[in-house]
PDB file of C-alpha atoms in Angstrom:
ATOM      1  CA  VAL A   1      36.907  88.273  42.139  1.00 69.00           C
ATOM      2  CA  TYR A   2      34.305  90.914  41.344  1.00 63.00           C
ATOM      3  CA  PRO A   3      30.608  90.070  41.901  1.00 68.00           C
ATOM      4  CA  ALA A   4      28.404  92.132  39.569  1.00 70.00           C
ATOM      5  CA  ASN A   5      24.966  93.486  40.515  1.00 69.00           C
ATOM      6  CA  ASP A   6      23.250  91.133  38.069  1.00 78.00           C
ATOM      7  CA  GLY A   7      24.506  87.957  39.780  1.00 83.00           C
ATOM      8  CA  LYS A   8      27.404  87.449  37.385  1.00 88.00           C
ATOM      9  CA  ILE A   9      30.949  87.114  38.696  1.00 91.00           C
ATOM     10  CA  TRP A  10      34.143  88.409  37.075  1.00 92.00           C
ATOM     11  CA  LEU A  11      37.388  86.594  37.921  1.00 92.00           C
ATOM     12  CA  ALA A  12      41.048  87.457  37.365  1.00 91.00           C
ATOM     13  CA  VAL A  13      42.383  83.974  36.668  1.00 88.00           C
ATOM     14  CA  GLY A  14      45.864  82.610  37.273  1.00 76.00           C
ATOM     15  CA  MET A  15      49.039  82.853  35.319  1.00 79.00           C
ATOM     16  CA  LYS A  16      48.117  83.708  31.709  1.00 86.00           C
ATOM     17  CA  ASP A  17      44.475  82.599  31.956  1.00 91.00           C
ATOM     18  CA  GLY A  18      42.953  86.067  31.488  1.00 94.00           C
ATOM     19  CA  ILE A  19      39.645  87.046  33.023  1.00 95.00           C
ATOM     20  CA  CYS A  20      36.440  85.032  33.174  1.00 94.00           C
ATOM     21  CA  LEU A  21      32.790  85.943  33.396  1.00 93.00           C
ATOM     22  CA  VAL A  22      30.753  83.391  35.349  1.00 94.00           C
ATOM     23  CA  ASN A  23      27.046  83.572  34.532  1.00 92.00           C
ATOM     24  CA  GLY A  24      25.279  80.681  36.225  1.00 91.00           C
ATOM     25  CA  ASN A  25      26.763  77.558  34.632  1.00 93.00           C
ATOM     26  CA  GLU A  26      28.279  79.472  31.698  1.00 95.00           C
ATOM     27  CA  ILE A  27      31.902  80.633  31.786  1.00 95.00           C
ATOM     28  CA  THR A  28      33.295  83.040  29.208  1.00 94.00           C
ATOM     29  CA  GLN A  29      37.066  83.530  29.122  1.00 95.00           C
ATOM     30  CA  TYR A  30      38.773  86.673  27.780  1.00 95.00           C
ATOM     31  CA  LEU A  31      42.412  86.527  26.666  1.00 95.00           C
ATOM     32  CA  GLU A  32      44.734  88.691  24.571  1.00 96.00           C
ATOM     33  CA  LYS A  33      43.137  87.321  21.391  1.00 96.00           C
ATOM     34  CA  ASP A  34      39.832  88.780  22.663  1.00 96.00           C
ATOM     35  CA  GLY A  35      41.312  92.228  23.293  1.00 97.00           C
ATOM     36  CA  LEU A  36      42.711  91.965  26.830  1.00 97.00           C
ATOM     37  CA  VAL A  37      46.060  93.797  26.940  1.00 97.00           C
ATOM     38  CA  HIS A  38      47.812  90.842  28.635  1.00 96.00           C
ATOM     39  CA  SER A  39      46.571  87.423  29.759  1.00 94.00           C
ATOM     40  CA  GLN A  40      48.076  87.678  33.257  1.00 94.00           C
ATOM     41  CA  PRO A  41      45.582  89.784  35.224  1.00 94.00           C
ATOM     42  CA  ILE A  42      46.288  91.035  38.741  1.00 93.00           C
ATOM     43  CA  SER A  43      43.056  92.720  39.798  1.00 92.00           C
ATOM     44  CA  ILE A  44      39.634  93.856  38.576  1.00 93.00           C
ATOM     45  CA  HIS A  45      37.899  97.096  39.529  1.00 93.00           C
ATOM     46  CA  ARG A  46      34.300  98.023  38.710  1.00 93.00           C
ATOM     47  CA  ASP A  47      34.113 101.599  37.393  1.00 93.00           C
ATOM     48  CA  ASN A  48      31.897 103.598  39.753  1.00 89.00           C
ATOM     49  CA  GLN A  49      30.658 105.924  36.997  1.00 89.00           C
ATOM     50  CA  GLU A  50      29.947 103.664  34.023  1.00 90.00           C
ATOM     51  CA  ASN A  51      29.191 100.029  33.202  1.00 90.00           C
ATOM     52  CA  SER A  52      32.776  98.930  32.768  1.00 94.00           C
ATOM     53  CA  LEU A  53      35.714  97.177  34.396  1.00 95.00           C
ATOM     54  CA  TRP A  54      39.355  98.168  34.786  1.00 97.00           C
ATOM     55  CA  ILE A  55      41.775  95.240  34.702  1.00 97.00           C
ATOM     56  CA  SER A  56      45.366  95.547  35.885  1.00 96.00           C
ATOM     57  CA  THR A  57      47.826  93.137  34.284  1.00 96.00           C
ATOM     58  CA  TYR A  58      51.555  92.576  33.854  1.00 93.00           C
ATOM     59  CA  GLY A  59      51.232  94.057  30.366  1.00 96.00           C
ATOM     60  CA  GLY A  60      49.336  97.285  31.082  1.00 97.00           C
ATOM     61  CA  ILE A  61      45.725  98.202  31.797  1.00 98.00           C
ATOM     62  CA  SER A  62      42.552  97.067  30.054  1.00 98.00           C
ATOM     63  CA  HIS A  63      39.248  98.929  30.254  1.00 97.00           C
ATOM     64  CA  LEU A  64      36.322  96.683  29.354  1.00 96.00           C
ATOM     65  CA  ASP A  65      33.018  98.228  28.295  1.00 95.00           C
ATOM     66  CA  ILE A  66      30.645  95.564  29.582  1.00 92.00           C
ATOM     67  CA  ASP A  67      27.766  96.491  27.265  1.00 91.00           C
ATOM     68  CA  SER A  68      29.745  96.362  24.019  1.00 94.00           C
ATOM     69  CA  GLN A  69      32.274  93.759  25.259  1.00 92.00           C
ATOM     70  CA  THR A  70      35.124  95.879  23.851  1.00 96.00           C
ATOM     71  CA  PHE A  71      38.500  96.585  25.390  1.00 97.00           C
ATOM     72  CA  THR A  72      40.512  99.805  25.414  1.00 97.00           C
ATOM     73  CA  ASN A  73      44.119  99.160  26.411  1.00 98.00           C
ATOM     74  CA  TYR A  74      46.713 101.443  27.987  1.00 98.00           C
ATOM     75  CA  THR A  75      50.442 100.723  28.045  1.00 97.00           C
ATOM     76  CA  GLN A  76      53.742 102.341  28.871  1.00 96.00           C
ATOM     77  CA  GLN A  77      54.822 102.416  25.242  1.00 95.00           C
ATOM     78  CA  LYS A  78      51.601 103.793  23.761  1.00 96.00           C
ATOM     79  CA  ASP A  79      50.046 105.957  26.490  1.00 96.00           C
ATOM     80  CA  GLY A  80      52.718 107.046  28.973  1.00 95.00           C
ATOM     81  CA  LEU A  81      51.911 104.664  31.806  1.00 95.00           C
ATOM     82  CA  LEU A  82      54.985 104.559  34.077  1.00 95.00           C
ATOM     83  CA  THR A  83      55.385 100.782  33.700  1.00 95.00           C
ATOM     84  CA  ASN A  84      53.278  97.920  32.310  1.00 96.00           C
ATOM     85  CA  PHE A  85      53.391  95.989  35.601  1.00 95.00           C
ATOM     86  CA  VAL A  86      50.157  97.179  37.223  1.00 96.00           C
ATOM     87  CA  ASN A  87      49.186  95.993  40.723  1.00 91.00           C
ATOM     88  CA  GLY A  88      46.476  98.029  42.406  1.00 91.00           C
ATOM     89  CA  ILE A  89      43.570 100.129  41.148  1.00 96.00           C
ATOM     90  CA  TYR A  90      41.778 102.910  43.022  1.00 96.00           C
ATOM     91  CA  GLN A  91      39.054 105.138  41.576  1.00 96.00           C
ATOM     92  CA  ASP A  92      38.675 108.592  43.048  1.00 95.00           C
ATOM     93  CA  ASN A  93      35.381 110.423  43.580  1.00 91.00           C
ATOM     94  CA  ASP A  94      35.930 112.470  40.412  1.00 92.00           C
ATOM     95  CA  GLY A  95      36.200 109.304  38.302  1.00 94.00           C
ATOM     96  CA  SER A  96      39.956 109.511  37.821  1.00 96.00           C
ATOM     97  CA  LEU A  97      42.008 106.415  38.572  1.00 97.00           C
ATOM     98  CA  TRP A  98      45.205 105.716  40.472  1.00 97.00           C
ATOM     99  CA  PHE A  99      47.297 102.674  39.589  1.00 97.00           C
ATOM    100  CA  GLY A 100      49.887 101.116  41.906  1.00 95.00           C
ATOM    101  CA  LEU A 101      52.751  99.865  39.780  1.00 95.00           C
ATOM    102  CA  ALA A 102      55.643  97.428  39.991  1.00 92.00           C
ATOM    103  CA  SER A 103      59.029  97.247  38.360  1.00 89.00           C
ATOM    104  CA  PRO A 104      61.098  94.077  38.229  1.00 78.00           C
ATOM    105  CA  ASN A 105      64.215  96.072  37.266  1.00 80.00           C
ATOM    106  CA  GLY A 106      64.243  99.097  39.540  1.00 79.00           C
ATOM    107  CA  PHE A 107      62.081 101.555  41.406  1.00 86.00           C
ATOM    108  CA  SER A 108      58.467 102.083  40.433  1.00 91.00           C
ATOM    109  CA  GLY A 109      55.636 104.384  41.525  1.00 95.00           C
ATOM    110  CA  VAL A 110      52.019 105.253  40.791  1.00 97.00           C
ATOM    111  CA  SER A 111      50.206 106.565  37.727  1.00 97.00           C
ATOM    112  CA  HIS A 112      47.164 108.834  37.887  1.00 97.00           C
ATOM    113  CA  PHE A 113      44.770 108.577  34.937  1.00 97.00           C
ATOM    114  CA  ASP A 114      42.544 111.522  34.071  1.00 96.00           C
ATOM    115  CA  SER A 115      39.583 109.953  32.290  1.00 90.00           C
ATOM    116  CA  GLU A 116      38.512 113.284  30.768  1.00 91.00           C
ATOM    117  CA  SER A 117      41.817 114.011  29.012  1.00 94.00           C
ATOM    118  CA  GLN A 118      42.822 110.325  28.731  1.00 94.00           C
ATOM    119  CA  THR A 119      46.295 111.167  30.090  1.00 96.00           C
ATOM    120  CA  PHE A 120      48.582 109.724  32.746  1.00 97.00           C
ATOM    121  CA  THR A 121      50.573 111.640  35.357  1.00 97.00           C
ATOM    122  CA  ASN A 122      53.343 109.534  36.888  1.00 97.00           C
ATOM    123  CA  PHE A 123      54.780 109.798  40.396  1.00 97.00           C
ATOM    124  CA  THR A 124      58.081 108.212  41.488  1.00 95.00           C
ATOM    125  CA  ASN A 125      60.713 108.611  44.187  1.00 94.00           C
ATOM    126  CA  ALA A 126      61.793 111.798  42.344  1.00 94.00           C
ATOM    127  CA  ASP A 127      58.389 113.224  43.392  1.00 96.00           C
ATOM    128  CA  GLY A 128      58.738 112.110  47.019  1.00 95.00           C
ATOM    129  CA  LEU A 129      57.516 108.507  46.979  1.00 95.00           C
ATOM    130  CA  PRO A 130      59.790 105.983  48.707  1.00 93.00           C
ATOM    131  CA  GLU A 131      62.191 103.893  46.673  1.00 90.00           C
ATOM    132  CA  SER A 132      60.224 100.681  46.155  1.00 91.00           C
ATOM    133  CA  ARG A 133      59.728  98.147  43.397  1.00 89.00           C
ATOM    134  CA  TRP A 134      56.089  97.455  44.382  1.00 90.00           C
ATOM    135  CA  PHE A 135      53.195  99.845  44.972  1.00 93.00           C
ATOM    136  CA  ASN A 136      50.251  97.692  45.984  1.00 89.00           C
ATOM    137  CA  ALA A 137      47.359  99.485  47.641  1.00 93.00           C
ATOM    138  CA  ILE A 138      45.796 102.932  47.248  1.00 96.00           C
ATOM    139  CA  GLN A 139      42.923 104.502  49.215  1.00 95.00           C
ATOM    140  CA  ARG A 140      41.672 108.022  49.881  1.00 96.00           C
ATOM    141  CA  GLY A 141      41.279 108.764  53.575  1.00 95.00           C
ATOM    142  CA  PRO A 142      38.422 110.632  55.238  1.00 94.00           C
ATOM    143  CA  LYS A 143      40.534 113.814  55.483  1.00 94.00           C
ATOM    144  CA  GLY A 144      41.119 113.823  51.718  1.00 95.00           C
ATOM    145  CA  ASN A 145      44.679 112.491  51.669  1.00 96.00           C
ATOM    146  CA  LEU A 146      45.620 109.688  49.303  1.00 97.00           C
ATOM    147  CA  TRP A 147      47.371 106.759  51.017  1.00 97.00           C
ATOM    148  CA  ILE A 148      49.701 104.465  49.053  1.00 96.00           C
ATOM    149  CA  GLY A 149      51.071 101.181  50.409  1.00 95.00           C
ATOM    150  CA  THR A 150      54.261  99.610  49.101  1.00 93.00           C
ATOM    151  CA  GLY A 151      55.674  96.126  49.090  1.00 86.00           C
ATOM    152  CA  GLY A 152      59.152  95.532  50.405  1.00 77.00           C
ATOM    153  CA  GLU A 153      60.863  98.404  52.187  1.00 82.00           C
ATOM    154  CA  GLY A 154      58.752 101.435  51.235  1.00 92.00           C
ATOM    155  CA  GLY A 155      56.132 101.515  53.985  1.00 95.00           C
ATOM    156  CA  ILE A 156      53.137 103.780  53.403  1.00 96.00           C
ATOM    157  CA  SER A 157      52.935 107.241  51.853  1.00 96.00           C
ATOM    158  CA  ARG A 158      50.374 110.006  52.318  1.00 97.00           C
ATOM    159  CA  TYR A 159      49.765 112.387  49.407  1.00 97.00           C
ATOM    160  CA  ASP A 160      48.051 115.691  50.183  1.00 97.00           C
ATOM    161  CA  ALA A 161      47.847 116.793  46.494  1.00 94.00           C
ATOM    162  CA  THR A 162      51.089 118.724  46.959  1.00 95.00           C
ATOM    163  CA  SER A 163      53.681 116.398  48.467  1.00 96.00           C
ATOM    164  CA  PHE A 164      54.286 112.903  49.815  1.00 97.00           C
ATOM    165  CA  THR A 165      55.035 111.971  53.438  1.00 97.00           C
ATOM    166  CA  THR A 166      56.255 108.416  54.061  1.00 96.00           C
ATOM    167  CA  LEU A 167      55.916 106.337  57.232  1.00 96.00           C
ATOM    168  CA  THR A 168      58.009 103.196  57.848  1.00 95.00           C
ATOM    169  CA  VAL A 169      58.969 100.889  60.722  1.00 95.00           C
ATOM    170  CA  LYS A 170      61.156 103.761  61.962  1.00 95.00           C
ATOM    171  CA  ASP A 171      57.907 105.655  62.573  1.00 96.00           C
ATOM    172  CA  GLY A 172      56.163 102.756  64.314  1.00 95.00           C
ATOM    173  CA  LEU A 173      54.781 100.553  61.512  1.00 94.00           C
ATOM    174  CA  SER A 174      55.076  96.858  62.310  1.00 94.00           C
ATOM    175  CA  SER A 175      56.242  96.191  58.724  1.00 94.00           C
ATOM    176  CA  ASN A 176      57.178  98.165  55.621  1.00 94.00           C
ATOM    177  CA  ASN A 177      55.332  95.645  53.434  1.00 93.00           C
ATOM    178  CA  ILE A 178      51.785  96.991  52.954  1.00 92.00           C
ATOM    179  CA  SER A 179      49.543  94.685  50.917  1.00 90.00           C
ATOM    180  CA  ASP A 180      46.184  96.441  51.400  1.00 91.00           C
ATOM    181  CA  LEU A 181      44.575  99.488  53.029  1.00 92.00           C
ATOM    182  CA  LEU A 182      41.210  99.996  54.744  1.00 90.00           C
ATOM    183  CA  PHE A 183      39.755 102.854  56.766  1.00 91.00           C
ATOM    184  CA  ASP A 184      37.312 101.882  59.514  1.00 90.00           C
ATOM    185  CA  SER A 185      34.092 103.728  60.414  1.00 91.00           C
ATOM    186  CA  ASP A 186      36.075 106.014  62.757  1.00 89.00           C
ATOM    187  CA  GLY A 187      38.391 107.040  59.899  1.00 89.00           C
ATOM    188  CA  LEU A 188      41.334 105.077  61.247  1.00 87.00           C
ATOM    189  CA  LEU A 189      43.700 103.316  58.864  1.00 89.00           C
TER     190      LEU A 189
END
C-alpha cells in the first residue's frame, strides 16, 4: 500500500491482480496489458526525486510515470537485472535504487540501478553476500553503510561501498530470516 500526497492510494494486489489506484470511489487496475511488466506485484516504492512509482514483481521491475501513466520495464533478459524475482526496493539519497532479489532455483543477491546511466550492477555471494535465495530488505544506516536483510539462512549484511560483512545467529541474531529493517532515532537497527 502506498498513500499518495493527493489522497489517492496505490495498492500492490494479490496473485496476478496487478496494481490498483484508489481515488475516492474509483478504482483503476493496471495489468500486463496496460504496460506493467508482470501482474504479480510484490511492493511499490514512491520515487523521491520525480512523480513516479517503482513496482517490484516476479517478472522484473516496472517504473510508472504517474503524470503520463506510462511504464518503463526492466528485466533480466533485456537490461541485466540479476533475476526477475524482485522483492525489496530501496532508493538512495543520490536517486539510485537497490533491489533485493529472489531466486527459486539457487542463490540470488541484489541489483543496484544507476538512474543516470540506466544500468544495473549485480552483487551475489561471489561479491561477499551470504548464500541465500531471498534478499528482502535494504536500508542505508546513519553511518552510511547499506544494510541488506535476507530470508532463510543468510542473516543480515552490511555493505561499506567496498565489501560485505554478514551477521547471523552465530553473531547473536535471534534469527537469520530478516523480513524488514528500520533504524530508530538513535541510529540503532
